[in-house]
Coordinates of N, CA, C and O in Angstrom, one line a residue:
X1 N 0.9 28.2 -6.3 CA 1.3 29.6 -5.9 C 0.0 30.5 -5.9 O -0.4 30.9 -6.9
X2 N -0.5 30.7 -4.7 CA -1.7 31.6 -4.6 C -1.3 32.8 -3.8 O -0.5 32.8 -2.9
X3 N -1.9 33.9 -4.2 CA -1.7 35.2 -3.4 C -3.0 35.6 -2.9 O -4.0 35.8 -3.7
X4 N -3.1 35.8 -1.6 CA -4.4 36.3 -1.1 C -4.4 37.8 -1.3 O -3.5 38.5 -1.0
X5 N -5.5 38.2 -2.0 CA -5.6 39.6 -2.3 C -6.7 40.3 -1.5 O -6.7 41.6 -1.5
X6 N -7.6 39.6 -0.9 CA -8.6 40.2 0.0 C -9.1 39.2 1.0 O -9.3 38.0 0.7
X7 N -9.3 39.6 2.2 CA -9.8 38.8 3.3 C -11.0 39.5 3.9 O -10.9 40.6 4.4
X8 N -12.2 38.8 3.9 CA -13.4 39.4 4.5 C -14.1 38.3 5.3 O -14.4 37.2 4.7
X9 N -14.3 38.5 6.6 CA -14.9 37.4 7.4 C -14.1 36.1 7.2 O -12.9 36.1 7.5
X10 N -14.7 35.1 6.8 CA -14.0 33.8 6.5 C -13.9 33.6 5.0 O -13.7 32.4 4.6
X11 N -13.9 34.6 4.2 CA -13.7 34.5 2.8 C -12.4 35.1 2.3 O -12.0 36.1 2.8
X12 N -11.7 34.3 1.5 CA -10.4 34.7 1.0 C -10.6 34.8 -0.5 O -11.1 33.9 -1.2
X13 N -10.1 35.9 -1.1 CA -10.0 36.1 -2.5 C -8.6 35.9 -2.9 O -7.7 36.6 -2.3
X14 N -8.3 35.1 -3.9 CA -6.9 34.8 -4.2 C -6.7 35.0 -5.7 O -7.7 35.0 -6.5
X15 N -5.5 35.2 -6.1 CA -5.1 35.2 -7.5 C -4.0 34.1 -7.7 O -3.3 33.7 -6.7
X16 N -4.0 33.4 -8.8 CA -3.2 32.3 -9.1 C -2.4 32.5 -10.4 O -2.9 33.1 -11.3
X17 N -1.2 31.9 -10.4 CA -0.5 31.9 -11.7 C -0.9 30.7 -12.6 O -1.6 29.8 -12.1
X18 N -0.6 30.8 -13.8 CA -1.1 29.8 -14.8 C -0.6 28.4 -14.4 O -1.4 27.4 -14.6
X19 N 0.6 28.2 -13.9 CA 1.1 26.9 -13.5 C 0.1 26.3 -12.5 O -0.2 25.1 -12.5
X20 N -0.3 27.1 -11.5 CA -1.2 26.6 -10.5 C -2.5 26.1 -11.1 O -3.1 25.1 -10.7
X21 N -3.1 26.9 -12.1 CA -4.3 26.5 -12.7 C -4.1 25.2 -13.5 O -5.1 24.4 -13.6
X22 N -3.0 25.0 -14.1 CA -2.7 23.8 -14.9 C -2.6 22.5 -14.0 O -3.1 21.5 -14.2
X23 N -1.8 22.7 -12.8 CA -1.5 21.5 -12.0 C -2.5 21.2 -10.9 O -2.4 20.2 -10.3
X24 N -3.4 22.1 -10.7 CA -4.4 22.0 -9.5 C -5.8 21.9 -10.0 O -6.1 22.0 -11.2
X25 N -6.7 21.7 -9.0 CA -8.1 21.7 -9.3 C -8.7 23.0 -9.1 O -10.0 23.2 -9.2
X26 N -7.9 24.1 -9.0 CA -8.4 25.4 -8.7 C -9.5 25.9 -9.7 O -10.5 26.5 -9.4
X27 N -9.2 25.6 -11.0 CA -10.1 26.0 -12.0 C -11.5 25.3 -12.0 O -12.4 25.8 -12.6
X28 N -11.6 24.2 -11.3 CA -12.8 23.5 -11.1 C -13.7 24.0 -10.0 O -14.9 23.7 -9.9
X29 N -13.1 24.8 -9.1 CA -13.8 25.3 -7.9 C -14.8 26.4 -8.3 O -14.5 27.1 -9.3
X30 N -15.8 26.6 -7.5 CA -16.8 27.6 -7.7 C -16.7 28.5 -6.5 O -16.2 28.2 -5.4
X31 N -17.3 29.7 -6.6 CA -17.4 30.6 -5.5 C -18.1 29.9 -4.3 O -19.1 29.3 -4.5
X32 N -17.5 29.9 -3.2 CA -18.1 29.3 -2.0 C -17.6 27.9 -1.8 O -17.9 27.2 -0.8
X33 N -16.8 27.3 -2.7 CA -16.2 26.0 -2.5 C -15.3 26.0 -1.3 O -14.6 26.9 -1.0
X34 N -15.4 24.9 -0.5 CA -14.5 24.8 0.7 C -13.1 24.3 0.3 O -13.0 23.4 -0.5
X35 N -12.1 24.9 0.9 CA -10.8 24.5 0.7 C -10.1 24.3 2.1 O -10.6 24.9 3.0
X36 N -9.1 23.5 2.1 CA -8.4 23.2 3.4 C -7.2 24.1 3.5 O -6.4 24.2 2.5
X37 N -7.0 24.7 4.6 CA -5.8 25.5 4.9 C -5.1 24.9 6.1 O -5.6 24.9 7.2
X38 N -3.9 24.4 5.9 CA -3.1 23.8 7.0 C -2.0 24.7 7.3 O -1.2 25.0 6.4
X39 N -1.8 25.0 8.5 CA -0.7 25.9 8.9 C 0.6 25.2 8.7 O 0.8 24.0 8.9
X40 N 1.6 26.0 8.3 CA 2.9 25.4 8.1 C 3.6 25.3 9.5 O 3.3 26.0 10.4
X41 N 4.6 24.4 9.5 CA 5.4 24.2 10.7 C 6.3 25.4 10.9 O 6.9 25.9 10.0
X42 N 6.5 25.8 12.2 CA 7.4 26.9 12.5 C 8.8 26.3 12.6 O 9.0 25.2 13.0
X43 N 9.8 27.1 12.1 CA 11.2 26.6 12.1 C 11.7 26.3 13.5 O 12.6 25.5 13.6
X44 N 11.2 26.8 14.5 CA 11.7 26.5 15.9 C 10.9 25.4 16.6 O 11.1 25.1 17.7
X45 N 10.0 24.7 15.8 CA 9.2 23.6 16.3 C 9.9 22.3 16.2 O 10.8 22.1 15.3
X46 N 9.5 21.3 17.0 CA 10.0 20.0 16.8 C 9.4 19.4 15.6 O 8.2 19.6 15.3
X47 N 10.2 18.6 14.8 CA 9.6 17.9 13.7 C 8.7 16.8 14.1 O 9.2 15.9 14.7
X48 N 7.4 16.9 13.9 CA 6.5 15.9 14.3 C 5.4 15.7 13.2 O 4.6 16.6 13.1
X49 N 5.5 14.7 12.5 CA 4.5 14.5 11.4 C 5.1 14.5 10.1 O 6.2 14.1 9.8
X50 N 4.4 15.1 9.2 CA 4.7 15.1 7.7 C 5.4 16.4 7.4 O 5.1 17.5 7.9
X51 N 6.3 16.3 6.4 CA 6.9 17.5 5.8 C 6.1 17.9 4.6 O 6.2 17.2 3.5
X52 N 5.3 18.9 4.7 CA 4.5 19.3 3.6 C 4.8 20.8 3.3 O 4.9 21.6 4.1
X53 N 5.1 21.0 2.0 CA 5.5 22.4 1.6 C 4.3 23.2 1.1 O 4.4 24.4 1.1
X54 N 3.2 22.6 0.8 CA 2.1 23.4 0.3 C 2.1 23.6 -1.2 O 1.4 24.5 -1.7
X55 N 2.9 22.8 -1.9 CA 2.9 22.9 -3.4 C 2.1 21.8 -3.9 O 2.2 20.7 -3.5
X56 N 1.3 22.1 -5.0 CA 0.5 21.0 -5.6 C 1.4 20.5 -6.7 O 1.9 21.2 -7.6
X57 N 1.6 19.2 -6.7 CA 2.4 18.5 -7.8 C 1.5 18.2 -9.0 O 1.9 18.3 -10.1
X58 N 0.3 17.8 -8.7 CA -0.7 17.4 -9.8 C -2.0 17.1 -9.1 O -2.2 17.2 -7.9
X59 N -3.0 16.7 -10.0 CA -4.3 16.3 -9.5 C -4.4 14.8 -9.5 O -3.6 14.1 -10.2
X60 N -5.3 14.3 -8.8 CA -5.7 12.9 -8.8 C -7.2 12.8 -8.7 O -7.9 13.8 -8.4
X61 N -7.7 11.6 -9.0 CA -9.2 11.4 -9.0 C -9.5 10.4 -8.0 O -8.9 9.3 -7.9
X62 N -10.5 10.7 -7.2 CA -11.0 9.7 -6.2 C -11.7 8.6 -6.9 O -12.7 8.9 -7.7
X63 N -11.3 7.4 -6.7 CA -11.9 6.2 -7.4 C -12.8 5.4 -6.5 O -13.5 4.6 -7.0
X64 N -12.6 5.6 -5.2 CA -13.4 4.7 -4.3 C -13.4 5.4 -2.9 O -12.4 5.9 -2.5
X65 N -14.5 5.3 -2.2 CA -14.6 5.7 -0.8 C -15.3 4.5 -0.1 O -16.4 4.1 -0.4
X66 N -14.6 3.9 0.9 CA -15.1 2.8 1.7 C -15.2 3.3 3.1 O -14.3 3.8 3.7
X67 N -16.4 3.0 3.7 CA -16.6 3.3 5.1 C -16.1 2.1 5.9 O -16.2 1.0 5.5
X68 N -15.4 2.4 7.0 CA -14.9 1.3 7.9 C -15.1 1.6 9.3 O -14.2 2.3 10.0
X69 N -16.2 1.3 9.8 CA -16.5 1.4 11.3 C -16.4 2.9 11.7 O -15.7 3.1 12.7
X70 N -16.9 3.8 11.0 CA -16.9 5.2 11.5 C -15.7 6.0 10.9 O -15.6 7.2 11.1
X71 N -14.8 5.3 10.2 CA -13.7 6.0 9.5 C -13.9 5.7 8.0 O -14.9 5.0 7.6
X72 N -13.0 6.3 7.1 CA -13.2 6.1 5.7 C -11.8 5.8 5.1 O -10.8 6.4 5.5
X73 N -11.8 5.0 4.0 CA -10.7 4.8 3.2 C -11.0 5.4 1.8 O -12.0 5.1 1.2
X74 N -10.1 6.3 1.4 CA -10.2 7.0 0.1 C -9.1 6.5 -0.8 O -8.0 6.4 -0.4
X75 N -9.5 6.1 -2.0 CA -8.5 5.6 -3.0 C -8.5 6.7 -4.1 O -9.5 7.2 -4.6
X76 N -7.2 7.0 -4.5 CA -7.0 8.1 -5.5 C -6.1 7.5 -6.6 O -5.1 6.8 -6.3
X77 N -6.4 7.8 -7.8 CA -5.5 7.5 -8.9 C -5.0 8.7 -9.6 O -5.7 9.8 -9.7
X78 N -3.7 8.7 -10.1 CA -3.1 9.8 -10.7 C -2.3 9.4 -11.9 O -1.9 8.2 -12.0
X79 N -2.1 10.3 -12.9 CA -1.3 10.0 -14.1 C 0.1 10.2 -13.6 O 0.5 11.2 -13.0
X80 N 1.0 9.3 -14.0 CA 2.4 9.4 -13.6 C 3.1 10.6 -14.3 O 2.9 10.8 -15.5
X81 N 3.8 11.4 -13.5 CA 4.5 12.5 -14.0 C 5.7 12.7 -13.1 O 5.7 12.5 -11.9
X82 N 6.9 13.0 -13.7 CA 8.1 13.3 -13.0 C 8.5 12.2 -12.0 O 9.1 12.5 -11.0
X83 N 8.1 11.0 -12.2 CA 8.4 9.9 -11.3 C 8.0 10.1 -9.9 O 8.6 9.6 -8.9
X84 N 6.9 10.8 -9.7 CA 6.3 11.0 -8.4 C 5.7 9.7 -7.9 O 5.0 9.0 -8.7
X85 N 5.9 9.3 -6.7 CA 5.5 8.0 -6.2 C 5.0 8.2 -4.7 O 5.2 9.2 -4.1
X86 N 4.2 7.2 -4.3 CA 3.8 7.1 -2.9 C 4.4 5.9 -2.3 O 4.7 4.9 -3.1
X87 N 4.6 5.8 -1.0 CA 5.1 4.6 -0.4 C 4.3 4.4 0.9 O 3.8 5.3 1.5
X88 N 4.2 3.1 1.3 CA 3.5 2.8 2.5 C 4.1 3.6 3.7 O 5.3 3.7 3.9
X89 N 3.2 4.2 4.5 CA 3.5 5.0 5.6 C 4.2 6.2 5.3 O 4.7 6.9 6.2
X90 N 4.3 6.6 4.0 CA 4.9 7.8 3.6 C 3.9 8.9 3.7 O 2.7 8.7 3.9
X91 N 4.3 10.1 3.4 CA 3.4 11.3 3.4 C 2.8 11.6 2.1 O 3.5 11.4 1.1
X92 N 1.6 12.1 2.1 CA 1.0 12.6 0.9 C 0.1 13.7 1.4 O -0.5 13.6 2.4
X93 N -0.1 14.7 0.6 CA -1.1 15.8 0.9 C -2.2 15.7 -0.1 O -1.9 15.7 -1.3
X94 N -3.4 15.6 0.4 CA -4.6 15.6 -0.5 C -5.4 16.9 -0.2 O -5.8 17.1 1.0
X95 N -5.6 17.7 -1.1 CA -6.3 19.0 -0.9 C -5.7 19.8 0.3 O -6.5 20.4 1.0
X96 N -4.4 19.7 0.4 CA -3.8 20.5 1.5 C -3.8 19.8 2.9 O -3.3 20.4 3.8
X97 N -4.3 18.6 3.0 CA -4.4 17.9 4.2 C -3.3 16.9 4.2 O -3.3 16.0 3.3
X98 N -2.3 17.0 5.1 CA -1.2 16.0 5.1 C -1.7 14.7 5.8 O -2.2 14.7 6.8
X99 N -1.4 13.6 5.1 CA -1.9 12.3 5.5 C -0.8 11.2 5.3 O 0.2 11.4 4.7
X100 N -1.1 10.1 5.9 CA -0.2 8.9 5.8 C -0.8 8.0 4.7 O -2.0 7.7 4.8
X101 N 0.1 7.5 3.8 CA -0.4 6.5 2.8 C -0.5 5.2 3.5 O 0.4 4.7 4.2
X102 N -1.7 4.6 3.3 CA -1.9 3.2 3.9 C -1.9 2.1 2.9 O -1.8 1.0 3.2
X103 N -2.0 2.4 1.6 CA -1.9 1.4 0.6 C -1.4 2.1 -0.7 O -2.0 3.0 -1.2
X104 N -0.2 1.7 -1.1 CA 0.5 2.4 -2.2 C 0.6 1.4 -3.4 O 1.1 0.2 -3.2
X105 N 0.2 1.8 -4.5 CA 0.3 1.0 -5.7 C 0.8 1.9 -6.9 O 0.9 3.1 -6.7
X106 N 1.1 1.3 -8.0 CA 1.5 2.1 -9.1 C 0.4 3.0 -9.5 O -0.7 2.6 -9.8
X107 N 0.7 4.3 -9.5 CA -0.3 5.4 -9.9 C -1.6 5.4 -9.1 O -2.6 6.0 -9.5
X108 N -1.6 4.9 -7.9 CA -2.7 5.0 -7.0 C -2.2 4.8 -5.5 O -1.2 4.3 -5.3
X109 N -3.0 5.4 -4.7 CA -2.8 5.2 -3.2 C -4.1 5.3 -2.5 O -5.1 5.8 -3.0
X110 N -4.0 5.0 -1.2 CA -5.2 5.0 -0.3 C -4.8 5.7 1.0 O -3.6 5.6 1.4
X111 N -5.7 6.5 1.5 CA -5.5 7.1 2.8 C -6.7 6.8 3.7 O -7.8 6.5 3.2
X112 N -6.5 6.8 5.0 CA -7.5 6.5 6.0 C -7.9 7.9 6.6 O -7.0 8.6 7.0
X113 N -9.2 8.1 6.7 CA -9.6 9.4 7.3 C -10.4 9.1 8.5 O -11.4 8.4 8.5
X114 N -10.0 9.7 9.6 CA -10.8 9.6 10.9 C -11.9 10.6 10.9 O -11.9 11.6 10.2
X115 N -12.9 10.4 11.8 CA -14.0 11.3 11.9 C -13.7 12.8 12.0 O -14.3 13.7 11.4
X116 N -12.7 13.1 12.8 CA -12.3 14.5 13.0 C -11.9 15.2 11.7 O -12.4 16.2 11.3
X117 N -11.0 14.5 11.0 CA -10.5 15.0 9.7 C -11.7 15.1 8.7 O -11.8 16.0 7.9
X118 N -12.6 14.1 8.7 CA -13.7 14.1 7.8 C -14.6 15.3 8.1 O -15.1 15.9 7.1
X119 N -14.8 15.6 9.3 CA -15.7 16.7 9.7 C -15.1 18.1 9.5 O -15.8 19.0 9.1
X120 N -13.8 18.3 9.7 CA -13.3 19.7 9.7 C -12.6 20.0 8.4 O -12.1 21.2 8.2
X121 N -12.5 19.1 7.5 CA -11.9 19.4 6.1 C -12.9 19.2 5.1 O -14.1 18.8 5.4
X122 N -12.6 19.3 3.8 CA -13.5 19.1 2.8 C -13.6 17.6 2.3 O -14.2 17.3 1.3
X123 N -13.0 16.7 3.1 CA -13.1 15.3 2.8 C -14.6 14.8 2.8 O -14.9 13.9 2.0
X124 N -15.4 15.3 3.6 CA -16.8 14.9 3.5 C -17.5 15.2 2.2 O -18.6 14.7 1.9
X125 N -16.9 16.1 1.4 CA -17.4 16.4 0.1 C -16.8 15.6 -1.1 O -17.2 15.7 -2.2
X126 N -15.7 14.9 -0.8 CA -15.0 14.1 -1.8 C -15.8 12.8 -2.0 O -16.0 12.0 -1.1
X127 N -16.1 12.6 -3.3 CA -16.8 11.3 -3.7 C -16.1 10.7 -4.9 O -15.1 11.3 -5.4
X128 N -16.5 9.6 -5.3 CA -15.9 9.0 -6.5 C -16.0 10.0 -7.7 O -17.1 10.5 -7.9
X129 N -14.9 10.2 -8.4 CA -14.9 11.1 -9.5 C -14.4 12.5 -9.2 O -14.2 13.3 -10.0
X130 N -14.3 12.8 -7.9 CA -13.9 14.1 -7.4 C -12.4 14.3 -7.8 O -11.6 13.4 -7.5
X131 N -12.0 15.4 -8.4 CA -10.6 15.7 -8.7 C -10.0 16.5 -7.5 O -10.6 17.5 -7.0
X132 N -8.9 16.0 -7.0 CA -8.2 16.6 -5.8 C -6.8 17.0 -6.2 O -6.2 16.5 -7.1
X133 N -6.3 17.9 -5.3 CA -4.9 18.3 -5.5 C -4.0 17.3 -4.6 O -4.4 17.0 -3.5
X134 N -2.9 16.9 -5.2 CA -2.0 16.1 -4.4 C -0.5 16.7 -4.4 O -0.1 17.3 -5.4
X135 N 0.1 16.5 -3.3 CA 1.5 16.9 -3.1 C 2.2 15.6 -2.6 O 1.8 15.0 -1.6
X136 N 3.2 15.1 -3.4 CA 3.9 13.9 -3.0 C 4.9 14.3 -1.9 O 5.4 15.4 -1.7
X137 N 5.4 13.3 -1.2 CA 6.4 13.4 -0.1 C 7.7 14.0 -0.7 O 8.3 13.4 -1.6
X138 N 8.1 15.1 -0.1 CA 9.3 15.8 -0.6 C 10.5 15.0 -0.5 O 11.4 15.0 -1.4
X139 N 10.7 14.2 0.6 CA 11.8 13.3 0.7 C 11.8 12.3 -0.4 O 12.9 12.0 -1.0
X140 N 10.7 11.7 -0.7 CA 10.6 10.7 -1.7 C 10.9 11.3 -3.1 O 11.6 10.6 -3.9
X141 N 10.5 12.5 -3.3 CA 10.9 13.2 -4.6 C 12.4 13.4 -4.7 O 12.9 13.1 -5.8
X142 N 13.0 13.8 -3.7 CA 14.5 14.0 -3.7 C 15.2 12.6 -3.9 O 16.1 12.5 -4.7
X143 N 14.8 11.6 -3.2 CA 15.4 10.3 -3.3 C 15.3 9.8 -4.7 O 16.2 9.3 -5.3
X144 N 14.1 9.9 -5.3 CA 13.8 9.4 -6.7 C 14.7 10.1 -7.6 O 15.3 9.5 -8.5
X145 N 14.8 11.4 -7.5 CA 15.7 12.2 -8.4 C 17.2 11.8 -8.3 O 17.9 11.7 -9.3
X146 N 17.6 11.7 -7.1 CA 19.0 11.3 -6.8 C 19.3 9.9 -7.4 O 20.3 9.7 -8.1
X147 N 18.4 9.0 -7.2 CA 18.6 7.6 -7.7 C 18.6 7.6 -9.2 O 19.5 7.0 -9.8
X148 N 17.7 8.4 -9.8 CA 17.7 8.4 -11.3 C 19.0 9.0 -11.8 O 19.5 8.6 -12.8
X149 N 19.5 10.1 -11.2 CA 20.7 10.7 -11.6 C 21.9 9.7 -11.5 O 22.8 9.6 -12.3
X150 N 21.9 9.0 -10.3 CA 23.0 8.0 -10.1 C 22.9 6.9 -11.1 O 24.0 6.4 -11.6
X151 N 21.7 6.5 -11.5 CA 21.6 5.4 -12.4 C 21.7 5.8 -13.9 O 21.7 5.0 -14.8
X152 N 21.9 7.1 -14.0 CA 22.1 7.7 -15.4 C 20.8 7.7 -16.2 O 20.9 7.7 -17.4
X153 N 19.7 7.9 -15.6 CA 18.4 7.9 -16.3 C 17.8 9.3 -16.2 O 17.8 10.0 -15.3

């Protein structure tokens, strides 16, 4: 939950609530750090792509970056919380960029980044050890919660 309090040129000044500071990497950023802003879908638009709400569920750490013929595979690991999971071909948002999971494992996942995304987002700054914000697939979160309730857990 960020509130923009001032906009000058291409600079945004924001204020954040404590929960945002706890769940995100915002406290690790410095003045001038690049962040990704992805526009939300308009309600009158066709649903095409990922359903991303713009909420940070938690952080993850980049554990590996592999180049693959001009593209990149990024691997991220996260601490399990609230039964958040990733699934193959499901959605995940990393630093506000909605992506498709290409390799899902317990507490880790991988995404493929094409040159355009690499160039226009802050992915070109992500290296092994970088802490990123992640948002899990909202449909997966609801299904997990419903199944747990049904199973009595």
